mmCIF file of C-alpha atoms and ligand atoms in Angstrom:
data_model
loop_
_atom_site.group_PDB
_atom_site.id
_atom_site.type_symbol
_atom_site.label_atom_id
_atom_site.label_comp_id
_atom_site.label_asym_id
_atom_site.label_seq_id
_atom_site.Cartn_x
_atom_site.Cartn_y
_atom_site.Cartn_z
ATOM 1 C CA MET X 50 10.816 25.870 16.421
ATOM 2 C CA SER X 51 8.881 25.681 19.674
ATOM 3 C CA TYR X 52 6.871 22.658 18.610
ATOM 4 C CA ASN X 53 7.645 19.247 17.188
ATOM 5 C CA SER X 54 8.606 19.643 13.557
ATOM 6 C CA LYS X 55 7.735 16.040 12.681
ATOM 7 C CA MET X 56 4.212 16.499 14.038
ATOM 8 C CA TYR X 57 3.974 19.843 12.248
ATOM 9 C CA GLY X 58 4.929 18.019 9.058
ATOM 10 C CA LEU X 59 2.183 15.455 9.555
ATOM 11 C CA GLY X 60 -0.425 18.065 10.408
ATOM 12 C CA SER X 61 0.410 20.577 7.715
ATOM 13 C CA LYS X 62 0.773 18.213 4.763
ATOM 14 C CA ARG X 63 -2.743 17.319 3.649
ATOM 15 C CA SER X 64 -3.094 13.766 2.367
ATOM 16 C CA ILE X 65 -4.018 13.368 -1.293
ATOM 17 C CA ILE X 66 -7.303 11.757 -0.189
ATOM 18 C CA ARG X 67 -8.183 14.890 1.822
ATOM 19 C CA GLU X 68 -7.211 17.106 -1.141
ATOM 20 C CA ILE X 69 -9.545 15.133 -3.371
ATOM 21 C CA PHE X 70 -12.307 15.288 -0.786
ATOM 22 C CA GLU X 71 -12.057 19.091 -0.647
ATOM 23 C CA TYR X 72 -11.978 19.294 -4.448
ATOM 24 C CA SER X 73 -15.023 17.036 -4.629
ATOM 25 C CA LYS X 74 -17.022 19.350 -2.350
ATOM 26 C CA LEU X 75 -16.000 22.379 -4.388
ATOM 27 C CA ARG X 76 -16.872 20.691 -7.693
ATOM 28 C CA ALA X 77 -20.232 19.507 -6.301
ATOM 29 C CA SER X 78 -21.110 23.105 -5.454
ATOM 30 C CA GLU X 79 -20.270 24.094 -9.058
ATOM 31 C CA ILE X 80 -21.876 21.316 -11.118
ATOM 32 C CA GLY X 81 -24.127 19.490 -8.628
ATOM 33 C CA ALA X 82 -23.259 16.512 -6.428
ATOM 34 C CA ASP X 83 -24.890 14.044 -8.852
ATOM 35 C CA ASN X 84 -22.387 14.974 -11.543
ATOM 36 C CA VAL X 85 -19.272 14.320 -9.464
ATOM 37 C CA PHE X 86 -18.170 10.681 -9.285
ATOM 38 C CA ASP X 87 -16.155 10.691 -6.093
ATOM 39 C CA PHE X 88 -14.538 7.304 -5.391
ATOM 40 C CA SER X 89 -11.869 8.603 -3.038
ATOM 41 C CA LEU X 90 -12.985 7.847 0.508
ATOM 42 C CA GLY X 91 -13.183 4.482 2.304
ATOM 43 C CA ASN X 92 -16.236 5.558 4.281
ATOM 44 C CA PRO X 93 -18.849 2.760 4.413
ATOM 45 C CA SER X 94 -21.968 3.547 2.373
ATOM 46 C CA VAL X 95 -24.027 0.651 3.751
ATOM 47 C CA PRO X 96 -25.881 1.702 6.919
ATOM 48 C CA ALA X 97 -25.096 0.069 10.248
ATOM 49 C CA PRO X 98 -27.414 -2.931 10.761
ATOM 50 C CA ALA X 99 -30.757 -2.202 12.435
ATOM 51 C CA GLU X 100 -29.669 -4.281 15.450
ATOM 52 C CA VAL X 101 -26.924 -1.738 16.183
ATOM 53 C CA ASN X 102 -29.326 1.208 16.385
ATOM 54 C CA GLU X 103 -31.860 -0.866 18.329
ATOM 55 C CA THR X 104 -29.139 -1.803 20.811
ATOM 56 C CA VAL X 105 -28.109 1.837 21.231
ATOM 57 C CA ARG X 106 -31.762 2.760 21.961
ATOM 58 C CA ARG X 107 -32.246 -0.173 24.327
ATOM 59 C CA LEU X 108 -29.089 0.644 26.276
ATOM 60 C CA LEU X 109 -30.018 4.315 26.532
ATOM 61 C CA ASP X 110 -33.530 3.406 27.721
ATOM 62 C CA THR X 111 -32.651 0.650 30.155
ATOM 63 C CA GLU X 112 -29.130 1.063 31.513
ATOM 64 C CA ASP X 113 -27.942 3.283 34.313
ATOM 65 C CA SER X 114 -26.880 6.437 32.506
ATOM 66 C CA VAL X 115 -23.966 7.210 34.833
ATOM 67 C CA LEU X 116 -22.516 3.730 34.321
ATOM 68 C CA LEU X 117 -23.266 3.640 30.597
ATOM 69 C CA HIS X 118 -21.414 6.874 29.917
ATOM 70 C CA GLY X 119 -18.785 6.387 32.610
ATOM 71 C CA TYR X 120 -15.187 5.212 32.435
ATOM 72 C CA THR X 121 -14.695 1.503 32.068
ATOM 73 C CA SER X 122 -11.534 -0.337 33.083
ATOM 74 C CA ALA X 123 -8.578 1.047 31.149
ATOM 75 C CA GLN X 124 -8.432 -2.059 28.923
ATOM 76 C CA GLY X 125 -12.217 -2.152 28.465
ATOM 77 C CA ASP X 126 -15.211 -3.463 30.369
ATOM 78 C CA LEU X 127 -14.614 -6.985 31.666
ATOM 79 C CA ARG X 128 -17.918 -8.389 30.336
ATOM 80 C CA VAL X 129 -17.305 -6.812 26.949
ATOM 81 C CA ARG X 130 -13.814 -8.340 26.758
ATOM 82 C CA GLN X 131 -15.284 -11.681 27.805
ATOM 83 C CA ALA X 132 -17.874 -11.422 25.021
ATOM 84 C CA VAL X 133 -15.182 -10.593 22.458
ATOM 85 C CA ALA X 134 -12.987 -13.481 23.673
ATOM 86 C CA ASP X 135 -15.972 -15.878 23.533
ATOM 87 C CA SER X 136 -16.799 -14.769 20.005
ATOM 88 C CA ILE X 137 -13.222 -15.308 18.771
ATOM 89 C CA ASN X 138 -13.048 -18.685 20.535
ATOM 90 C CA ARG X 139 -16.356 -19.802 19.000
ATOM 91 C CA ARG X 140 -15.400 -18.803 15.479
ATOM 92 C CA PHE X 141 -11.764 -19.882 15.443
ATOM 93 C CA ASP X 142 -11.565 -22.578 18.093
ATOM 94 C CA LEU X 143 -9.152 -20.711 20.358
ATOM 95 C CA ALA X 144 -8.946 -20.149 24.123
ATOM 96 C CA LEU X 145 -8.803 -16.412 24.731
ATOM 97 C CA THR X 146 -9.802 -14.882 28.049
ATOM 98 C CA PRO X 147 -10.541 -11.216 28.794
ATOM 99 C CA GLN X 148 -6.820 -10.977 29.657
ATOM 100 C CA HIS X 149 -6.069 -11.308 25.944
ATOM 101 C CA VAL X 150 -8.422 -8.548 24.790
ATOM 102 C CA TYR X 151 -7.871 -4.782 24.907
ATOM 103 C CA MET X 152 -10.725 -2.546 23.718
ATOM 104 C CA THR X 153 -9.590 0.362 21.521
ATOM 105 C CA CYS X 154 -10.702 3.259 19.338
ATOM 106 C CA GLY X 155 -10.634 1.312 16.056
ATOM 107 C CA ALA X 156 -7.786 -0.257 14.118
ATOM 108 C CA ALA X 157 -5.735 2.941 13.928
ATOM 109 C CA ALA X 158 -5.423 3.060 17.716
ATOM 110 C CA SER X 159 -4.888 -0.715 17.844
ATOM 111 C CA LEU X 160 -1.968 -0.501 15.431
ATOM 112 C CA SER X 161 -0.400 2.463 17.228
ATOM 113 C CA ILE X 162 -0.704 0.665 20.550
ATOM 114 C CA CYS X 163 0.734 -2.630 19.279
ATOM 115 C CA LEU X 164 3.686 -0.928 17.611
ATOM 116 C CA ARG X 165 4.403 1.144 20.721
ATOM 117 C CA ALA X 166 4.102 -1.977 22.869
ATOM 118 C CA LEU X 167 6.499 -4.026 20.722
ATOM 119 C CA ILE X 168 9.194 -1.652 19.460
ATOM 120 C CA SER X 169 11.724 -1.439 22.261
ATOM 121 C CA GLU X 170 14.629 0.292 20.537
ATOM 122 C CA ALA X 171 14.669 3.062 17.952
ATOM 123 C CA GLY X 172 15.419 1.724 14.522
ATOM 124 C CA GLU X 173 13.743 -1.671 14.894
ATOM 125 C CA GLU X 174 12.143 -2.662 11.637
ATOM 126 C CA VAL X 175 8.516 -3.314 10.792
ATOM 127 C CA VAL X 176 7.812 -5.065 7.508
ATOM 128 C CA VAL X 177 4.692 -4.139 5.522
ATOM 129 C CA PHE X 178 3.400 -5.566 2.265
ATOM 130 C CA ALA X 179 2.867 -3.240 -0.659
ATOM 131 C CA PRO X 180 0.377 -1.995 -1.509
ATOM 132 C CA PHE X 181 -0.314 -0.885 2.072
ATOM 133 C CA PHE X 182 -2.471 1.556 4.048
ATOM 134 C CA THR X 183 -0.377 4.745 3.984
ATOM 135 C CA GLU X 184 -0.869 5.475 7.677
ATOM 136 C CA TYR X 185 1.354 2.479 8.539
ATOM 137 C CA ARG X 186 4.379 4.688 7.924
ATOM 138 C CA VAL X 187 3.060 7.308 10.355
ATOM 139 C CA PHE X 188 2.260 4.733 13.059
ATOM 140 C CA VAL X 189 5.554 2.828 12.695
ATOM 141 C CA GLU X 190 7.734 5.933 12.696
ATOM 142 C CA ASN X 191 5.847 7.456 15.608
ATOM 143 C CA ALA X 192 6.646 4.310 17.621
ATOM 144 C CA GLY X 193 10.352 4.724 16.790
ATOM 145 C CA GLY X 194 10.439 1.994 14.140
ATOM 146 C CA VAL X 195 11.587 1.913 10.548
ATOM 147 C CA LEU X 196 9.138 0.848 7.848
ATOM 148 C CA VAL X 197 10.431 -1.813 5.456
ATOM 149 C CA GLN X 198 8.391 -2.463 2.306
ATOM 150 C CA CYS X 199 7.968 -5.844 0.738
ATOM 151 C CA ALA X 200 6.947 -6.195 -2.915
ATOM 152 C CA PRO X 201 3.772 -7.902 -4.117
ATOM 153 C CA GLU X 202 3.609 -10.639 -6.714
ATOM 154 C CA GLU X 203 2.727 -8.936 -9.962
ATOM 155 C CA ASP X 204 -0.718 -9.719 -11.372
ATOM 156 C CA THR X 205 -2.114 -11.366 -8.201
ATOM 157 C CA PHE X 206 -1.036 -8.898 -5.498
ATOM 158 C CA GLN X 207 -0.345 -11.819 -3.205
ATOM 159 C CA ILE X 208 2.884 -11.485 -1.188
ATOM 160 C CA ASP X 209 6.207 -12.040 -2.966
ATOM 161 C CA LEU X 210 7.553 -14.555 -0.441
ATOM 162 C CA ALA X 211 11.124 -14.504 -1.738
ATOM 163 C CA ASP X 212 11.228 -10.743 -1.314
ATOM 164 C CA PHE X 213 9.668 -11.124 2.148
ATOM 165 C CA ALA X 214 12.350 -13.588 3.290
ATOM 166 C CA ALA X 215 15.037 -11.241 1.951
ATOM 167 C CA LYS X 216 13.588 -8.246 3.837
ATOM 168 C CA LEU X 217 13.726 -9.902 7.278
ATOM 169 C CA THR X 218 16.826 -9.014 9.307
ATOM 170 C CA PRO X 219 17.961 -9.483 12.928
ATOM 171 C CA ASN X 220 16.454 -6.018 13.414
ATOM 172 C CA THR X 221 12.920 -7.055 12.389
ATOM 173 C CA LYS X 222 10.498 -6.611 15.262
ATOM 174 C CA ALA X 223 7.128 -7.009 13.582
ATOM 175 C CA VAL X 224 5.294 -7.665 10.348
ATOM 176 C CA ILE X 225 1.903 -6.118 9.521
ATOM 177 C CA VAL X 226 -0.515 -8.157 7.401
ATOM 178 C CA ASN X 227 -3.705 -6.535 6.119
ATOM 179 C CA SER X 228 -6.173 -8.893 4.464
ATOM 180 C CA PRO X 229 -8.620 -8.206 2.849
ATOM 181 C CA ASN X 230 -6.298 -5.494 1.705
ATOM 182 C CA ASN X 231 -6.622 -1.757 1.412
ATOM 183 C CA PRO X 232 -6.054 -0.732 -1.416
ATOM 184 C CA SER X 233 -5.987 -3.906 -3.574
ATOM 185 C CA GLY X 234 -9.048 -5.723 -2.159
ATOM 186 C CA VAL X 235 -7.017 -8.943 -2.318
ATOM 187 C CA VAL X 236 -7.411 -11.656 0.318
ATOM 188 C CA TYR X 237 -4.112 -13.395 1.059
ATOM 189 C CA SER X 238 -4.566 -17.092 0.377
ATOM 190 C CA LYS X 239 -4.050 -19.865 2.905
ATOM 191 C CA GLU X 240 -0.964 -20.957 0.922
ATOM 192 C CA THR X 241 0.514 -17.456 1.133
ATOM 193 C CA VAL X 242 -0.207 -17.203 4.856
ATOM 194 C CA THR X 243 1.160 -20.671 5.625
ATOM 195 C CA ALA X 244 4.364 -19.983 3.710
ATOM 196 C CA LEU X 245 4.739 -16.558 5.308
ATOM 197 C CA CYS X 246 4.385 -18.026 8.822
ATOM 198 C CA LYS X 247 6.897 -20.781 8.037
ATOM 199 C CA ILE X 248 9.433 -18.142 6.982
ATOM 200 C CA LEU X 249 8.747 -16.228 10.204
ATOM 201 C CA GLU X 250 9.257 -19.357 12.346
ATOM 202 C CA GLU X 251 12.555 -20.056 10.607
ATOM 203 C CA LYS X 252 13.787 -16.484 10.995
ATOM 204 C CA GLN X 253 12.793 -16.371 14.679
ATOM 205 C CA ALA X 254 14.849 -19.523 15.242
ATOM 206 C CA GLU X 255 17.766 -18.143 13.237
ATOM 207 C CA TYR X 256 17.816 -14.760 15.012
ATOM 208 C CA GLY X 257 16.947 -16.129 18.457
ATOM 209 C CA HIS X 258 14.202 -13.589 19.150
ATOM 210 C CA GLU X 259 10.516 -13.036 18.505
ATOM 211 C CA ILE X 260 9.146 -11.496 15.356
ATOM 212 C CA TYR X 261 5.540 -10.436 15.951
ATOM 213 C CA LEU X 262 2.785 -10.665 13.390
ATOM 214 C CA ILE X 263 0.218 -7.866 13.552
ATOM 215 C CA ALA X 264 -2.991 -8.767 11.709
ATOM 216 C CA ASP X 265 -4.770 -5.552 10.707
ATOM 217 C CA GLU X 266 -8.318 -6.761 10.146
ATOM 218 C CA PRO X 267 -10.868 -3.972 9.651
ATOM 219 C CA TYR X 268 -12.109 -5.658 6.458
ATOM 220 C CA ARG X 269 -12.265 -9.279 7.708
ATOM 221 C CA GLU X 270 -16.051 -9.470 7.324
ATOM 222 C CA LEU X 271 -16.168 -7.738 3.910
ATOM 223 C CA VAL X 272 -15.666 -10.715 1.597
ATOM 224 C CA TYR X 273 -17.704 -11.396 -1.562
ATOM 225 C CA SER X 274 -16.870 -14.972 -2.523
ATOM 226 C CA GLU X 275 -16.322 -18.317 -0.841
ATOM 227 C CA VAL X 276 -12.679 -17.479 -0.240
ATOM 228 C CA GLU X 277 -11.366 -18.120 3.287
ATOM 229 C CA VAL X 278 -9.633 -15.316 5.191
ATOM 230 C CA PRO X 279 -7.101 -17.244 7.300
ATOM 231 C CA TYR X 280 -7.118 -16.271 10.990
ATOM 232 C CA LEU X 281 -3.446 -15.564 11.625
ATOM 233 C CA MET X 282 -3.526 -16.634 15.296
ATOM 234 C CA LYS X 283 -4.242 -20.173 14.070
ATOM 235 C CA HIS X 284 -1.059 -20.083 11.997
ATOM 236 C CA TYR X 285 1.481 -18.284 14.175
ATOM 237 C CA SER X 286 1.751 -17.967 17.973
ATOM 238 C CA ASN X 287 3.286 -14.491 18.100
ATOM 239 C CA THR X 288 0.204 -12.885 16.573
ATOM 240 C CA LEU X 289 -1.731 -9.817 17.699
ATOM 241 C CA VAL X 290 -5.012 -9.054 15.929
ATOM 242 C CA CYS X 291 -6.085 -5.431 15.417
ATOM 243 C CA TYR X 292 -9.821 -5.536 14.780
ATOM 244 C CA SER X 293 -12.235 -2.716 14.100
ATOM 245 C CA PHE X 294 -15.996 -2.327 13.753
ATOM 246 C CA SER X 295 -15.537 0.706 11.465
ATOM 247 C CA LYS X 296 -16.230 -1.271 8.299
ATOM 248 C CA SER X 297 -17.680 -4.553 9.587
ATOM 249 C CA LEU X 298 -20.607 -2.770 11.290
ATOM 250 C CA SER X 299 -20.322 0.558 9.397
ATOM 251 C CA LEU X 300 -19.350 2.436 12.563
ATOM 252 C CA PRO X 301 -16.215 4.399 11.582
ATOM 253 C CA GLY X 302 -17.206 7.499 13.535
ATOM 254 C CA GLU X 303 -17.820 5.603 16.759
ATOM 255 C CA ARG X 304 -14.140 4.615 17.067
ATOM 256 C CA ILE X 305 -14.465 1.110 18.411
ATOM 257 C CA GLY X 306 -12.348 -2.004 17.966
ATOM 258 C CA TYR X 307 -9.996 -4.250 19.910
ATOM 259 C CA ILE X 308 -6.560 -5.825 20.120
ATOM 260 C CA ALA X 309 -6.490 -9.585 20.710
ATOM 261 C CA VAL X 310 -3.260 -11.249 21.864
ATOM 262 C CA ASN X 311 -2.807 -14.897 20.927
ATOM 263 C CA PRO X 312 -3.226 -17.070 24.046
ATOM 264 C CA ASP X 313 -0.511 -19.346 22.613
ATOM 265 C CA MET X 314 2.076 -16.539 22.597
ATOM 266 C CA GLU X 315 4.971 -17.612 24.806
ATOM 267 C CA ASP X 316 5.347 -14.352 26.707
ATOM 268 C CA GLY X 317 1.754 -13.372 25.989
ATOM 269 C CA SER X 318 0.740 -12.147 29.429
ATOM 270 C CA ASN X 319 3.668 -9.710 29.456
ATOM 271 C CA VAL X 320 2.985 -8.615 25.883
ATOM 272 C CA TYR X 321 -0.612 -7.946 26.972
ATOM 273 C CA LEU X 322 0.708 -5.803 29.830
ATOM 274 C CA ALA X 323 2.921 -3.930 27.347
ATOM 275 C CA VAL X 324 -0.225 -3.345 25.259
ATOM 276 C CA CYS X 325 -1.938 -1.966 28.373
ATOM 277 C CA GLY X 326 1.110 0.232 29.019
ATOM 278 C CA ALA X 327 1.186 1.534 25.462
ATOM 279 C CA GLY X 328 -2.552 2.278 25.613
ATOM 280 C CA ARG X 329 -1.862 4.234 28.779
ATOM 281 C CA ALA X 330 1.154 6.086 27.385
ATOM 282 C CA LEU X 331 -0.712 7.035 24.225
ATOM 283 C CA GLY X 332 -3.839 8.102 26.100
ATOM 284 C CA TYR X 333 -6.038 5.444 24.505
ATOM 285 C CA VAL X 334 -7.402 3.970 27.737
ATOM 286 C CA CYS X 335 -11.086 3.258 28.140
ATOM 287 C CA ALA X 336 -12.491 2.971 24.605
ATOM 288 C CA PRO X 337 -15.931 4.627 24.088
ATOM 289 C CA SER X 338 -18.067 3.137 26.794
ATOM 290 C CA LEU X 339 -21.503 3.102 25.113
ATOM 291 C CA PHE X 340 -20.101 1.488 21.982
ATOM 292 C CA GLN X 341 -18.204 -1.143 23.955
ATOM 293 C CA GLN X 342 -21.639 -2.275 25.192
ATOM 294 C CA VAL X 343 -23.165 -1.989 21.733
ATOM 295 C CA ILE X 344 -20.612 -4.174 19.989
ATOM 296 C CA ALA X 345 -20.711 -6.742 22.810
ATOM 297 C CA ALA X 346 -24.404 -7.222 21.973
ATOM 298 C CA CYS X 347 -23.788 -7.219 18.207
ATOM 299 C CA LEU X 348 -20.781 -9.508 17.760
ATOM 300 C CA ASP X 349 -22.740 -11.868 15.519
ATOM 301 C CA VAL X 350 -24.412 -9.118 13.506
ATOM 302 C CA LYS X 351 -23.244 -8.425 9.955
ATOM 303 C CA VAL X 352 -23.713 -5.558 7.524
ATOM 304 C CA ASN X 353 -25.532 -6.367 4.314
ATOM 305 C CA LEU X 354 -22.780 -6.877 1.752
ATOM 306 C CA ASP X 355 -25.047 -7.000 -1.319
ATOM 307 C CA ALA X 356 -24.559 -3.347 -2.225
ATOM 308 C CA TYR X 357 -20.759 -3.609 -2.121
ATOM 309 C CA ARG X 358 -20.834 -6.852 -4.127
ATOM 310 C CA VAL X 359 -23.024 -5.298 -6.835
ATOM 311 C CA ASN X 360 -20.794 -2.194 -7.021
ATOM 312 C CA ARG X 361 -17.679 -4.344 -7.243
ATOM 313 C CA ASP X 362 -19.134 -6.382 -10.094
ATOM 314 C CA LEU X 363 -20.483 -3.355 -11.982
ATOM 315 C CA LEU X 364 -17.159 -1.537 -11.778
ATOM 316 C CA TYR X 365 -14.887 -4.528 -12.316
ATOM 317 C CA ASN X 366 -16.859 -5.718 -15.350
ATOM 318 C CA GLY X 367 -17.361 -2.195 -16.702
ATOM 319 C CA LEU X 368 -13.730 -1.134 -16.350
ATOM 320 C CA THR X 369 -12.120 -4.324 -17.629
ATOM 321 C CA ALA X 370 -14.537 -4.345 -20.606
ATOM 322 C CA CYS X 371 -13.226 -0.962 -21.703
ATOM 323 C CA GLY X 372 -9.562 -1.893 -21.333
ATOM 324 C CA PHE X 373 -8.549 -1.140 -17.738
ATOM 325 C CA ARG X 374 -6.629 -3.793 -15.831
ATOM 326 C CA CYS X 375 -7.122 -4.744 -12.208
ATOM 327 C CA VAL X 376 -7.176 -7.834 -9.997
ATOM 328 C CA LYS X 377 -10.750 -8.902 -9.224
ATOM 329 C CA PRO X 378 -10.927 -8.134 -5.514
ATOM 330 C CA ASP X 379 -12.430 -10.711 -3.140
ATOM 331 C CA GLY X 380 -12.887 -8.298 -0.270
ATOM 332 C CA ALA X 381 -12.794 -4.806 1.276
ATOM 333 C CA PHE X 382 -14.378 -2.159 -0.994
ATOM 334 C CA TYR X 383 -11.569 -1.100 -3.288
ATOM 335 C CA LEU X 384 -10.501 -1.701 -6.880
ATOM 336 C CA PHE X 385 -6.800 -1.201 -7.603
ATOM 337 C CA VAL X 386 -6.539 -0.173 -11.219
ATOM 338 C CA LYS X 387 -3.348 -0.084 -13.286
ATOM 339 C CA ALA X 388 -2.655 3.267 -14.903
ATOM 340 C CA PRO X 389 -1.985 2.808 -18.618
ATOM 341 C CA GLY X 390 1.597 3.958 -19.176
ATOM 342 C CA GLY X 391 2.315 3.530 -15.474
ATOM 343 C CA ASP X 392 1.610 7.127 -14.402
ATOM 344 C CA ALA X 393 -0.966 7.144 -11.603
ATOM 345 C CA TYR X 394 -1.104 10.950 -11.466
ATOM 346 C CA ALA X 395 -1.716 11.189 -15.210
ATOM 347 C CA LEU X 396 -4.675 8.797 -14.865
ATOM 348 C CA TYR X 397 -5.934 10.722 -11.843
ATOM 349 C CA GLU X 398 -5.845 13.995 -13.818
ATOM 350 C CA ALA X 399 -7.410 12.451 -16.918
ATOM 351 C CA ALA X 400 -10.208 10.915 -14.814
ATOM 352 C CA LYS X 401 -10.764 14.256 -13.075
ATOM 353 C CA ASN X 402 -11.505 15.830 -16.461
ATOM 354 C CA HIS X 403 -14.435 13.392 -16.668
ATOM 355 C CA GLU X 404 -15.496 14.293 -13.087
ATOM 356 C CA ILE X 405 -14.237 10.910 -11.821
ATOM 357 C CA LEU X 406 -12.235 11.173 -8.602
ATOM 358 C CA VAL X 407 -9.873 8.299 -7.811
ATOM 359 C CA VAL X 408 -6.795 8.133 -5.596
ATOM 360 C CA PRO X 409 -3.312 7.904 -7.154
ATOM 361 C CA CYS X 410 -1.570 5.279 -5.033
ATOM 362 C CA ASP X 411 2.183 5.824 -5.342
ATOM 363 C CA ASP X 412 2.286 6.448 -1.561
ATOM 364 C CA PHE X 413 0.774 2.984 -0.999
ATOM 365 C CA GLY X 414 4.114 1.432 -1.984
ATOM 366 C CA VAL X 415 3.322 0.439 -5.591
ATOM 367 C CA THR X 416 3.696 3.007 -8.348
ATOM 368 C CA GLY X 417 1.360 3.305 -11.311
ATOM 369 C CA TYR X 418 -2.033 2.416 -9.772
ATOM 370 C CA VAL X 419 -5.143 4.276 -8.671
ATOM 371 C CA ARG X 420 -7.654 3.196 -6.030
ATOM 372 C CA ILE X 421 -11.386 3.285 -6.588
ATOM 373 C CA ALA X 422 -13.368 3.107 -3.333
ATOM 374 C CA TYR X 423 -16.719 1.626 -4.353
ATOM 375 C CA CYS X 424 -18.432 2.176 -1.004
ATOM 376 C CA VAL X 425 -20.866 4.588 -2.692
ATOM 377 C CA ASP X 426 -24.494 4.535 -3.867
ATOM 378 C CA ARG X 427 -25.137 2.146 -6.742
ATOM 379 C CA ALA X 428 -26.679 5.046 -8.703
ATOM 380 C CA ARG X 429 -23.350 6.858 -8.599
ATOM 381 C CA VAL X 430 -21.578 3.793 -9.987
ATOM 382 C CA GLU X 431 -24.172 3.478 -12.752
ATOM 383 C CA ARG X 432 -23.869 7.149 -13.665
ATOM 384 C CA ALA X 433 -20.064 6.910 -13.612
ATOM 385 C CA LEU X 434 -19.763 3.962 -16.016
ATOM 386 C CA PRO X 435 -20.338 6.005 -19.202
ATOM 387 C CA ALA X 436 -17.759 8.526 -17.912
ATOM 388 C CA PHE X 437 -15.256 5.690 -17.418
ATOM 389 C CA ARG X 438 -15.983 4.546 -21.003
ATOM 390 C CA ARG X 439 -15.319 8.041 -22.344
ATOM 391 C CA LEU X 440 -12.110 8.151 -20.314
ATOM 392 C CA ALA X 441 -11.020 4.810 -21.772
ATOM 393 C CA GLU X 442 -11.752 5.986 -25.326
ATOM 394 C CA GLU X 443 -9.552 8.982 -24.681
ATOM 395 C CA ILE X 444 -6.551 7.169 -23.200
ATOM 396 C CA PHE X 445 -6.372 3.754 -24.925
HETATM 397 N N1 PLP R 35 -6.181 -0.306 8.603
HETATM 398 C C1 PLP R 35 -6.618 -0.221 7.342
HETATM 399 C C2 PLP R 35 -6.043 -1.125 6.326
HETATM 400 C C3 PLP R 35 -7.588 0.727 6.987
HETATM 401 O O1 PLP R 35 -8.001 0.802 5.719
HETATM 402 C C4 PLP R 35 -8.105 1.569 7.991
HETATM 403 C C5 PLP R 35 -9.113 2.597 7.662
HETATM 404 O O2 PLP R 35 -9.506 2.827 6.564
HETATM 405 C C6 PLP R 35 -7.619 1.440 9.302
HETATM 406 C C7 PLP R 35 -6.651 0.485 9.569
HETATM 407 C C8 PLP R 35 -8.121 2.301 10.410
HETATM 408 O O3 PLP R 35 -9.434 1.988 10.689
HETATM 409 P P1 PLP R 35 -10.229 2.486 11.976
HETATM 410 O O4 PLP R 35 -11.350 3.320 11.493
HETATM 411 O O5 PLP R 35 -10.715 1.258 12.621
HETATM 412 O O6 PLP R 35 -9.263 3.226 12.833
#
């Protein structure tokens, strides 16, 4: 083979979500888009706040076009990084400087960069908590690491801390925490986070080397109750935050986010340089220039969460009333529903017969669940509820 067979494998094997997306388009052309209840994609349905579009227009009208569309520093524009650092410091009482912030193309690039920056020898392990975003496996393996899965606590989908402690080895390099979680929608509690960080401190001391915590936070702002989303830097010095504006400002196509390195990290300035090096090696330097400026002006702006909250409540109440089981999610925009009988693919197929498209989640590290992405129009949720009831009558 003249090309890389691993990359060929990744490119040629379509993800189940893509398969469903293609099927959804086909079915819409056959029976009309209004009659297909596609809950497969995590694409925000709430528009970006007006301030974002106004800022784009203002920048285009008032800024020097050559500068606005030009390269910035490799790690991002200095004033933008200062604005991001100031915003984090204000909200979480920390002391970041621009030398702790690296602007990136969203959380996917942030994760790839962090893993490449941290994994120094092939075979080092990265622990993830099931259920987890399936791309973690791709990013970890591409950086030369080995993905190690940790089980959730049944019923709550918090982390099973005993299993976590058992999964750490002298070979553990990093741990990825994603809260609010894709696909469960669960927010890890302060108790869970505190206990997790205590275990990490103990294991670092026992093994005599750092274990890094990577906080994958694209859904941080998407929370529907009073629940606190602990900021992991406040709990553990060796933390890197991977943040994205894809969901928090509904800008997934603009590819903008950042990595923040904890100023309390012992070797933090060198880790930051390794982040810069990984960004360079992976070709992720100089995140989109216009949108660096946009987010710097919109750091305190929030999307309107009402639509997601209403959809969550309609679906959670509707599905549990007709017999489905799922944890009530506090954040993100997903419901993680248990397949009766434990066969996620059987539920996926049965739902498809009612024109409901959900994602079977065995690849997310927990078998027997499907994901419902409720980032859709409310009308689609309302039209889908009778179909869910018919599905329930058929399978329960
Ligand atoms: N991490 C999680 C948990 C996600 O769900 C996603 C996207 O859906 C990403 C990372 C990547 O997001 P981005 O669009 O910022 O690259």
